[in-house]
Amino acid sequence: MTASRTATTTATRTATWTNWAGDRTSHPTSVVRPRDEEEVVRAVRTATERALTVRAVGSGHSFSDLVCTDGVMIDLSRMNRVLSVDEHHVTLQAGITLRELGPRNAEHGLSLENQGDIDAQTMAGALATGTHGTGRAFGNLSSRVVGMRLVTADGTVRQLDRNTTPELLRAARVSLGALGIVTEVTVSCVPAFALRRVDRPRPLDDVLAELDQLVDTHDHFEFFIWPYTRTAMTRTSTRTDDTPSPTPLWKRRLREEFAENTVLGALCRVGRRFPSLVPAVNATVARSMSESRVEDVAHRVYATARKVKFTESEYAIPRRHCAEALTACLDLVERQHLPILFPFEVRFTASDDAYLSTAEGRETCYLAAHQYQGMDAIPFFRAFEDIMATYGGRPHWGKRHTRTASDLRPLYPHWDDFAERRTELDPTGTFGNAHTRRVLGTHDEVVTR
């Protein structure tokens, strides 16, 4: 090992890692921060020799204990370069964040086809958990992946692509980090485009009555509804090849920094201190909602600032059940007088074919439930999960849920195909932790199935 190579790998022993929400903490034996694939290989081989498990970590925007480990944690944040651009295929290091990727794609006249409203995630983390945006014609982020490089348990680097290893790629695109450490990703992008976004409050009953039309006639449609209110904030975004007229930065900051963060944070603190006031607080939020418009290049419009801390559970259900399931969730909160200060968020995506994608094989509605930081979310989320289960709900892999492998296996037609690839690439469970054993099963269970 050369002196310069040693200098580029940072390991912190008995470290403490905490996620963005502050509700998940881990104490790995060491944290390794590689700069390239070679250093990842060395870290994995060293851990294997010491009989330690390995988990990769991105930006910590998962709400589950997905990456928690007492073994070796590999922090990919230094692996954040765009490696090559070949027409519309962009190859990048897996630790690049969506926020970093947007302007770098734009330099080449390209854009991601779609993305969600948080851009702090690393590419590897977003793929591993099935991160998605909204829009009935568009799949989740993993659906645009055409190739990967994966470091497996013995330190071997596997090149995966749609032509030579299509089944392995279908497994690796959404993998929970259970197959190995992704070092590079090749994603198919589209020519750069702009978005015109309109946020508009509307009566919830009208939104639900027109739901199919709203989803089908807009490039991107989603809405938010605060419990104890009947006013939904709808968000529609239209794609255009026209040169955008960007919304003045001060206007966006006024709304996103002040109204959506400062004011919301203050109201949430009131509701946390006085839970009986939550219905009144939510009504105040609903009354304050007003129409707004944003126009800019796509990556600047998709993402919004989120500074008020919360925790979240989200489920993917067949799109046709959206209105009924949402109504049941709103009734739950009101019937049990639950102090829920954050809205339900409703989004839609196309189906895709990754083995563990929450949208695998079906047009999907994503229904997300949130709770403000410092308030008890567990009873609410458990009741929410029970409702989602009645509609064949698949939990978002990066958000809170209590489902186990036995619950989940019937929901995924290719569950056993993924299990076979997991056994092939990680036969001894090097990339496992308590979370993967709960939701994917132990290796013994997979082998004997």
Coordinates of C-alpha atoms in Angstrom, one line a residue:
M1 CA 0.0 0.0 0.0
T2 CA 1.5 3.4 -1.0
A3 CA 1.7 6.3 1.4
S4 CA -0.6 8.4 -0.8
R5 CA -3.2 5.6 -1.0
T6 CA -3.2 5.3 2.8
A7 CA -3.8 9.0 3.1
T8 CA -7.0 8.9 1.1
T9 CA -8.8 6.3 3.3
T10 CA -10.1 7.6 6.6
A11 CA -11.2 5.2 9.3
T12 CA -12.7 6.2 12.6
R13 CA -12.9 3.6 15.3
T14 CA -15.9 3.2 17.6
A15 CA -17.6 6.0 15.8
T16 CA -21.2 7.2 16.3
W17 CA -23.4 7.7 13.3
T18 CA -26.8 9.4 13.4
N19 CA -29.4 9.8 10.6
W20 CA -30.8 13.2 9.4
A21 CA -33.9 12.9 11.6
G22 CA -31.8 12.2 14.7
D23 CA -33.9 9.1 15.6
R24 CA -31.5 6.4 14.4
T25 CA -28.0 5.9 16.0
S26 CA -25.3 3.4 15.2
H27 CA -21.9 2.6 16.8
P28 CA -19.8 0.9 14.1
T29 CA -16.5 -0.6 14.9
S30 CA -15.0 1.7 12.3
V31 CA -16.1 4.1 9.5
V32 CA -14.1 3.9 6.3
R33 CA -14.4 6.8 3.8
P34 CA -12.9 5.6 0.5
R35 CA -12.3 7.7 -2.5
D36 CA -12.4 5.0 -5.2
E37 CA -13.3 1.4 -5.9
E38 CA -9.9 0.1 -5.0
E39 CA -10.2 1.4 -1.4
V40 CA -13.7 -0.1 -1.2
V41 CA -12.3 -3.5 -2.2
R42 CA -9.6 -3.3 0.4
A43 CA -12.1 -2.3 3.1
V44 CA -14.4 -5.2 2.3
R45 CA -11.6 -7.7 2.2
T46 CA -10.2 -6.5 5.5
A47 CA -13.6 -6.7 7.2
T48 CA -14.1 -10.2 5.8
E49 CA -10.7 -11.3 7.2
R50 CA -11.8 -10.0 10.6
A51 CA -15.2 -11.6 10.3
L52 CA -16.9 -8.2 10.5
T53 CA -20.1 -7.2 8.7
V54 CA -20.1 -4.3 6.3
R55 CA -22.8 -1.7 5.6
A56 CA -22.7 1.2 3.2
V57 CA -24.0 4.6 4.3
G58 CA -25.0 7.6 2.2
S59 CA -26.5 10.8 3.5
G60 CA -28.6 9.4 6.3
H61 CA -31.9 10.3 4.9
S62 CA -33.5 7.0 5.6
F63 CA -35.8 6.8 8.6
S64 CA -35.3 3.1 9.2
D65 CA -32.3 1.3 10.9
L66 CA -31.3 0.1 7.4
V67 CA -27.6 1.0 7.7
C68 CA -27.0 0.6 11.4
T69 CA -24.2 -1.8 12.2
D70 CA -21.7 -2.7 14.9
G71 CA -19.3 -3.8 12.1
V72 CA -17.6 -1.7 9.4
M73 CA -19.5 1.3 8.0
I74 CA -18.4 2.4 4.5
D75 CA -19.3 6.1 4.0
L76 CA -19.4 6.7 0.2
S77 CA -19.6 10.5 0.4
R78 CA -16.1 11.0 -1.0
M79 CA -16.9 9.0 -4.1
N80 CA -18.8 11.8 -5.8
R81 CA -17.4 12.2 -9.3
V82 CA -19.1 12.0 -12.6
L83 CA -16.8 9.6 -14.5
S84 CA -18.0 9.7 -18.1
V85 CA -20.9 10.9 -20.3
D86 CA -21.7 8.8 -23.4
E87 CA -24.6 10.5 -25.2
H88 CA -27.4 10.1 -22.7
H89 CA -25.7 7.6 -20.4
V90 CA -23.9 9.0 -17.4
T91 CA -21.5 6.9 -15.3
L92 CA -20.9 8.2 -11.8
Q93 CA -19.4 7.2 -8.5
A94 CA -22.1 5.9 -6.2
G95 CA -21.6 8.5 -3.5
I96 CA -22.6 11.5 -5.5
T97 CA -25.7 13.2 -4.2
L98 CA -28.6 14.1 -6.4
R99 CA -27.9 17.7 -5.5
E100 CA -24.4 17.4 -6.9
L101 CA -25.5 15.5 -9.9
G102 CA -28.1 18.0 -11.2
P103 CA -25.8 20.8 -12.2
R104 CA -23.1 18.4 -13.5
N105 CA -25.7 16.7 -15.8
A106 CA -26.8 20.2 -16.9
E107 CA -23.3 21.0 -18.1
H108 CA -23.8 18.2 -20.7
G109 CA -27.4 19.2 -21.5
L110 CA -28.9 16.3 -19.6
S111 CA -31.2 15.7 -16.7
L112 CA -32.5 12.8 -14.7
E113 CA -35.8 11.7 -16.0
N114 CA -37.5 12.2 -12.7
Q115 CA -36.6 12.6 -9.0
G116 CA -38.2 13.3 -5.6
D117 CA -38.4 16.4 -3.5
I118 CA -35.3 15.7 -1.5
D119 CA -31.9 15.8 -3.3
A120 CA -29.5 15.2 -0.4
Q121 CA -29.4 11.4 -0.9
T122 CA -26.5 9.7 -2.5
M123 CA -27.2 7.9 -5.7
A124 CA -26.4 4.5 -4.1
G125 CA -28.6 5.2 -1.1
A126 CA -31.5 6.4 -3.3
L127 CA -31.3 3.3 -5.5
A128 CA -31.0 0.9 -2.7
T129 CA -34.2 2.1 -1.1
G130 CA -36.3 2.5 -4.2
T131 CA -36.5 6.3 -4.0
H132 CA -39.1 7.8 -6.3
G133 CA -40.7 11.0 -7.4
T134 CA -44.2 11.4 -8.8
G135 CA -45.7 11.1 -12.3
R136 CA -47.7 8.2 -13.8
A137 CA -45.4 7.9 -16.8
F138 CA -42.2 7.7 -14.8
G139 CA -40.7 4.9 -12.7
N140 CA -38.5 5.3 -9.7
L141 CA -34.9 6.3 -9.9
S142 CA -33.7 2.7 -10.2
S143 CA -35.7 2.1 -13.3
R144 CA -33.2 4.2 -15.3
V145 CA -30.2 2.3 -14.2
V146 CA -28.5 0.4 -17.1
G147 CA -25.3 -0.7 -15.3
M148 CA -23.5 -1.0 -12.0
R149 CA -20.2 -2.0 -10.5
L150 CA -20.6 -4.0 -7.3
V151 CA -18.0 -5.1 -4.7
T152 CA -19.1 -8.5 -3.4
A153 CA -18.2 -10.2 -0.1
D154 CA -14.9 -11.7 -1.2
G155 CA -13.7 -8.4 -2.7
T156 CA -14.6 -9.3 -6.3
V157 CA -15.8 -6.5 -8.4
R158 CA -18.8 -7.5 -10.6
Q159 CA -19.8 -5.5 -13.6
L160 CA -23.6 -5.6 -14.1
D161 CA -25.5 -4.4 -17.1
R162 CA -28.8 -5.0 -18.9
N163 CA -27.3 -7.0 -21.7
T164 CA -25.0 -9.5 -20.0
T165 CA -26.3 -9.8 -16.5
P166 CA -30.0 -8.6 -16.7
E167 CA -31.2 -10.7 -13.7
L168 CA -28.4 -9.6 -11.4
L169 CA -29.1 -6.0 -12.3
R170 CA -32.8 -6.4 -11.6
A171 CA -31.8 -7.6 -8.1
A172 CA -29.1 -4.9 -7.6
R173 CA -31.1 -1.9 -8.6
V174 CA -33.1 -2.0 -5.4
S175 CA -31.1 -4.1 -3.0
L176 CA -31.1 -2.6 0.5
G177 CA -27.3 -2.8 0.3
A178 CA -27.6 -6.6 0.9
L179 CA -25.8 -7.7 -2.2
G180 CA -22.6 -5.7 -1.9
I181 CA -21.2 -2.2 -2.1
V182 CA -22.1 -0.3 -5.2
T183 CA -19.2 1.8 -6.4
E184 CA -20.3 3.0 -9.8
V185 CA -23.7 3.5 -11.5
T186 CA -24.6 4.1 -15.2
V187 CA -27.9 5.9 -15.5
S188 CA -29.8 6.7 -18.6
C189 CA -30.7 10.4 -18.7
V190 CA -32.8 12.6 -20.9
P191 CA -32.2 15.9 -22.6
A192 CA -32.4 18.8 -20.2
F193 CA -35.8 20.3 -19.7
A194 CA -37.5 22.8 -17.5
L195 CA -40.5 22.5 -15.1
R196 CA -43.4 24.8 -14.5
R197 CA -44.8 24.0 -11.0
V198 CA -48.0 25.2 -9.6
D199 CA -49.0 24.7 -6.0
R200 CA -52.7 25.3 -5.4
P201 CA -55.0 24.6 -2.4
R202 CA -58.2 22.7 -3.4
P203 CA -61.1 21.0 -1.5
L204 CA -60.0 17.5 -0.8
D205 CA -63.4 16.1 -2.0
D206 CA -62.8 17.7 -5.4
V207 CA -59.3 16.3 -5.6
L208 CA -60.5 12.8 -4.9
A209 CA -63.4 13.0 -7.3
E210 CA -61.1 14.1 -10.1
L211 CA -58.1 12.0 -9.0
D212 CA -57.6 9.9 -12.2
Q213 CA -57.9 12.9 -14.4
L214 CA -55.4 14.9 -12.3
V215 CA -52.9 12.1 -12.4
D216 CA -53.4 11.2 -16.0
T217 CA -53.3 14.7 -17.5
H218 CA -50.3 16.1 -15.7
D219 CA -46.7 15.2 -16.1
H220 CA -46.3 15.2 -12.4
F221 CA -49.0 15.4 -9.8
E222 CA -49.0 15.0 -6.0
F223 CA -50.9 16.4 -3.1
F224 CA -50.7 17.0 0.7
I225 CA -53.5 16.9 3.2
W226 CA -53.2 17.8 6.9
P227 CA -55.3 15.7 9.2
Y228 CA -58.4 17.4 10.7
T229 CA -58.7 19.6 7.5
R230 CA -60.4 19.1 4.2
T231 CA -58.1 21.3 2.1
A232 CA -55.5 19.6 0.0
M233 CA -52.4 21.4 -1.4
T234 CA -52.0 20.1 -4.9
R235 CA -48.7 20.3 -6.8
T236 CA -48.7 19.9 -10.6
S237 CA -45.5 20.2 -12.7
T238 CA -45.4 20.5 -16.5
R239 CA -42.3 19.6 -18.5
T240 CA -41.2 22.0 -21.2
D241 CA -38.3 22.4 -23.6
D242 CA -38.7 26.1 -23.6
T243 CA -35.9 28.2 -22.0
P244 CA -37.2 28.8 -18.5
S245 CA -37.8 32.1 -16.8
P246 CA -36.6 31.2 -13.3
T247 CA -38.6 32.3 -10.4
P248 CA -36.7 35.0 -8.5
L249 CA -34.7 33.4 -5.7
W250 CA -36.1 35.7 -3.1
K251 CA -39.6 34.6 -3.8
R252 CA -38.7 30.9 -3.4
R253 CA -36.8 31.6 -0.2
L254 CA -39.6 33.6 1.2
R255 CA -42.0 30.6 0.7
E256 CA -39.7 27.7 1.3
E257 CA -37.4 29.1 4.0
F258 CA -39.9 31.2 5.9
A259 CA -43.4 29.8 5.3
E260 CA -42.6 26.1 4.8
N261 CA -39.9 25.9 7.4
T262 CA -39.8 28.8 9.9
V263 CA -43.5 29.2 10.3
L264 CA -44.3 25.5 10.1
G265 CA -41.6 24.8 12.7
A266 CA -43.0 27.3 15.1
L267 CA -46.5 25.9 14.7
C268 CA -45.3 22.3 15.2
R269 CA -43.5 23.3 18.4
V270 CA -46.8 24.7 19.7
G271 CA -48.6 21.5 18.8
R272 CA -45.9 19.3 20.4
R273 CA -46.2 21.4 23.6
F274 CA -50.0 21.4 23.6
P275 CA -51.2 18.2 21.7
S276 CA -54.9 19.2 22.2
L277 CA -54.3 22.1 19.9
V278 CA -53.2 20.0 17.0
P279 CA -56.5 20.2 15.1
A280 CA -56.4 24.0 15.4
V281 CA -52.8 24.2 14.4
N282 CA -53.5 22.1 11.3
A283 CA -56.5 24.3 10.5
T284 CA -54.2 27.4 10.7
V285 CA -51.8 25.7 8.2
A286 CA -54.7 24.9 5.8
R287 CA -56.0 28.5 5.9
S288 CA -52.6 29.9 5.2
M289 CA -52.1 27.9 2.1
S290 CA -52.1 29.9 -1.1
E291 CA -51.3 29.4 -4.8
S292 CA -47.7 29.7 -5.9
R293 CA -45.7 29.1 -9.0
V294 CA -42.1 28.1 -9.7
E295 CA -40.3 27.8 -13.0
D296 CA -36.7 26.7 -13.6
V297 CA -34.5 23.9 -14.9
A298 CA -35.9 20.6 -13.6
H299 CA -33.4 19.7 -10.9
R300 CA -34.0 23.1 -9.3
V301 CA -37.7 22.6 -9.2
Y302 CA -38.0 19.0 -8.1
A303 CA -36.1 19.6 -4.8
T304 CA -37.4 21.8 -2.0
A305 CA -35.9 22.7 1.4
R306 CA -36.8 20.5 4.3
K307 CA -35.5 21.8 7.6
V308 CA -38.2 20.9 10.0
K309 CA -37.3 17.5 11.3
F310 CA -39.7 14.6 11.2
T311 CA -39.9 10.9 10.9
E312 CA -41.9 9.0 8.2
S313 CA -43.5 5.8 7.1
E314 CA -44.6 5.3 3.5
Y315 CA -46.4 2.6 1.7
A316 CA -46.8 1.7 -2.0
I317 CA -50.3 0.5 -2.9
P318 CA -52.0 -0.2 -6.2
R319 CA -53.1 3.2 -7.6
R320 CA -56.8 2.2 -7.8
H321 CA -57.0 2.1 -4.0
C322 CA -55.7 5.6 -3.4
A323 CA -58.8 7.5 -2.4
E324 CA -60.2 4.8 -0.2
A325 CA -56.9 4.2 1.6
L326 CA -56.3 7.9 2.2
T327 CA -59.9 8.4 3.5
A328 CA -59.3 5.5 6.0
C329 CA -56.1 7.1 7.2
L330 CA -57.7 10.5 7.8
D331 CA -60.6 8.8 9.6
L332 CA -58.1 6.9 11.8
V333 CA -56.4 10.1 13.0
E334 CA -59.7 11.8 13.8
R335 CA -61.3 8.8 15.4
Q336 CA -58.4 8.2 17.7
H337 CA -57.7 11.9 18.3
L338 CA -54.1 11.5 17.3
P339 CA -51.8 14.6 17.5
I340 CA -50.4 14.4 13.9
L341 CA -48.9 17.7 12.8
F342 CA -47.6 16.8 9.4
P343 CA -49.6 16.0 6.3
F344 CA -50.2 12.8 4.4
E345 CA -48.3 13.0 1.1
V346 CA -49.7 11.3 -2.0
R347 CA -47.7 10.5 -5.1
F348 CA -47.9 8.3 -8.2
T349 CA -45.5 6.3 -10.4
A350 CA -45.4 3.9 -13.2
S351 CA -44.7 0.2 -12.6
D352 CA -41.1 -1.2 -13.1
D353 CA -39.4 -4.6 -13.0
A354 CA -36.7 -4.4 -10.2
Y355 CA -37.2 -7.5 -8.0
L356 CA -37.6 -5.5 -4.8
S357 CA -39.0 -2.3 -6.2
T358 CA -42.1 -1.2 -4.3
A359 CA -43.7 -0.5 -7.7
E360 CA -42.7 -3.8 -9.3
G361 CA -45.4 -4.9 -11.7
R362 CA -48.1 -2.4 -10.8
E363 CA -49.0 1.3 -11.3
T364 CA -48.5 2.7 -7.8
C365 CA -49.8 5.2 -5.4
Y366 CA -47.4 6.2 -2.6
L367 CA -49.0 7.2 0.6
A368 CA -46.7 8.7 3.2
A369 CA -47.4 9.5 6.9
H370 CA -45.3 11.8 9.0
Q371 CA -44.8 12.8 12.6
Y372 CA -43.0 15.8 14.0
Q373 CA -39.7 15.3 15.7
G374 CA -40.0 14.5 19.4
M375 CA -43.6 13.3 19.2
D376 CA -44.6 9.6 19.6
A377 CA -45.0 8.2 16.1
I378 CA -45.2 4.5 16.9
P379 CA -49.0 4.0 17.7
F380 CA -49.9 6.1 14.6
F381 CA -47.5 4.3 12.3
R382 CA -48.6 0.9 13.4
A383 CA -52.2 1.7 12.8
F384 CA -51.3 3.3 9.5
E385 CA -49.4 0.0 8.6
D386 CA -52.5 -2.0 9.4
I387 CA -54.6 0.0 6.9
M388 CA -51.9 -0.2 4.2
A389 CA -51.8 -4.0 4.7
T390 CA -55.4 -4.3 3.7
Y391 CA -54.5 -2.8 0.3
G392 CA -51.4 -5.0 -0.4
G393 CA -49.1 -2.2 0.8
R394 CA -45.4 -2.6 0.3
P395 CA -43.3 -0.4 2.8
H396 CA -40.8 2.0 1.5
W397 CA -37.4 0.4 2.2
G398 CA -35.9 3.6 3.6
K399 CA -38.8 4.5 6.0
R400 CA -40.2 3.2 9.2
H401 CA -42.1 0.0 9.2
T402 CA -42.4 -3.2 11.2
R403 CA -42.9 -5.8 8.4
T404 CA -40.9 -9.0 8.4
A405 CA -39.7 -11.2 5.6
S406 CA -42.7 -13.5 6.1
D407 CA -45.0 -10.5 5.7
L408 CA -43.2 -9.2 2.6
R409 CA -42.5 -12.3 0.6
P410 CA -46.1 -12.8 -0.6
L411 CA -46.1 -9.2 -1.9
Y412 CA -43.2 -9.6 -4.3
P413 CA -43.5 -12.0 -7.2
H414 CA -39.7 -12.1 -7.6
W415 CA -38.8 -12.4 -3.9
D416 CA -37.2 -15.8 -4.3
D417 CA -35.2 -14.6 -7.3
F418 CA -33.7 -11.8 -5.2
A419 CA -33.0 -14.3 -2.4
E420 CA -31.1 -16.5 -4.9
R421 CA -28.9 -13.6 -6.0
R422 CA -28.3 -12.6 -2.4
T423 CA -27.1 -16.1 -1.6
E424 CA -24.9 -16.1 -4.7
L425 CA -23.2 -12.7 -4.1
D426 CA -23.1 -12.7 -0.2
P427 CA -23.3 -16.4 0.9
T428 CA -22.1 -15.6 4.5
G429 CA -24.1 -12.5 5.3
T430 CA -21.2 -10.0 5.2
F431 CA -23.6 -7.2 4.1
G432 CA -26.3 -8.0 6.6
N433 CA -27.5 -6.4 9.8
A434 CA -30.5 -6.8 12.2
H435 CA -32.7 -4.9 9.7
T436 CA -31.9 -7.0 6.7
R437 CA -32.3 -10.2 8.7
R438 CA -35.8 -8.9 9.8
V439 CA -37.0 -7.8 6.4
L440 CA -35.2 -10.2 4.0
G441 CA -34.7 -13.2 6.3
T442 CA -31.5 -14.8 7.5
H443 CA -29.2 -16.6 5.1
D444 CA -30.2 -19.9 6.7
E445 CA -33.8 -19.2 6.0
V446 CA -33.0 -18.3 2.4
V447 CA -30.9 -21.4 1.8
T448 CA -33.4 -23.9 3.3
R449 CA -36.5 -22.3 1.6

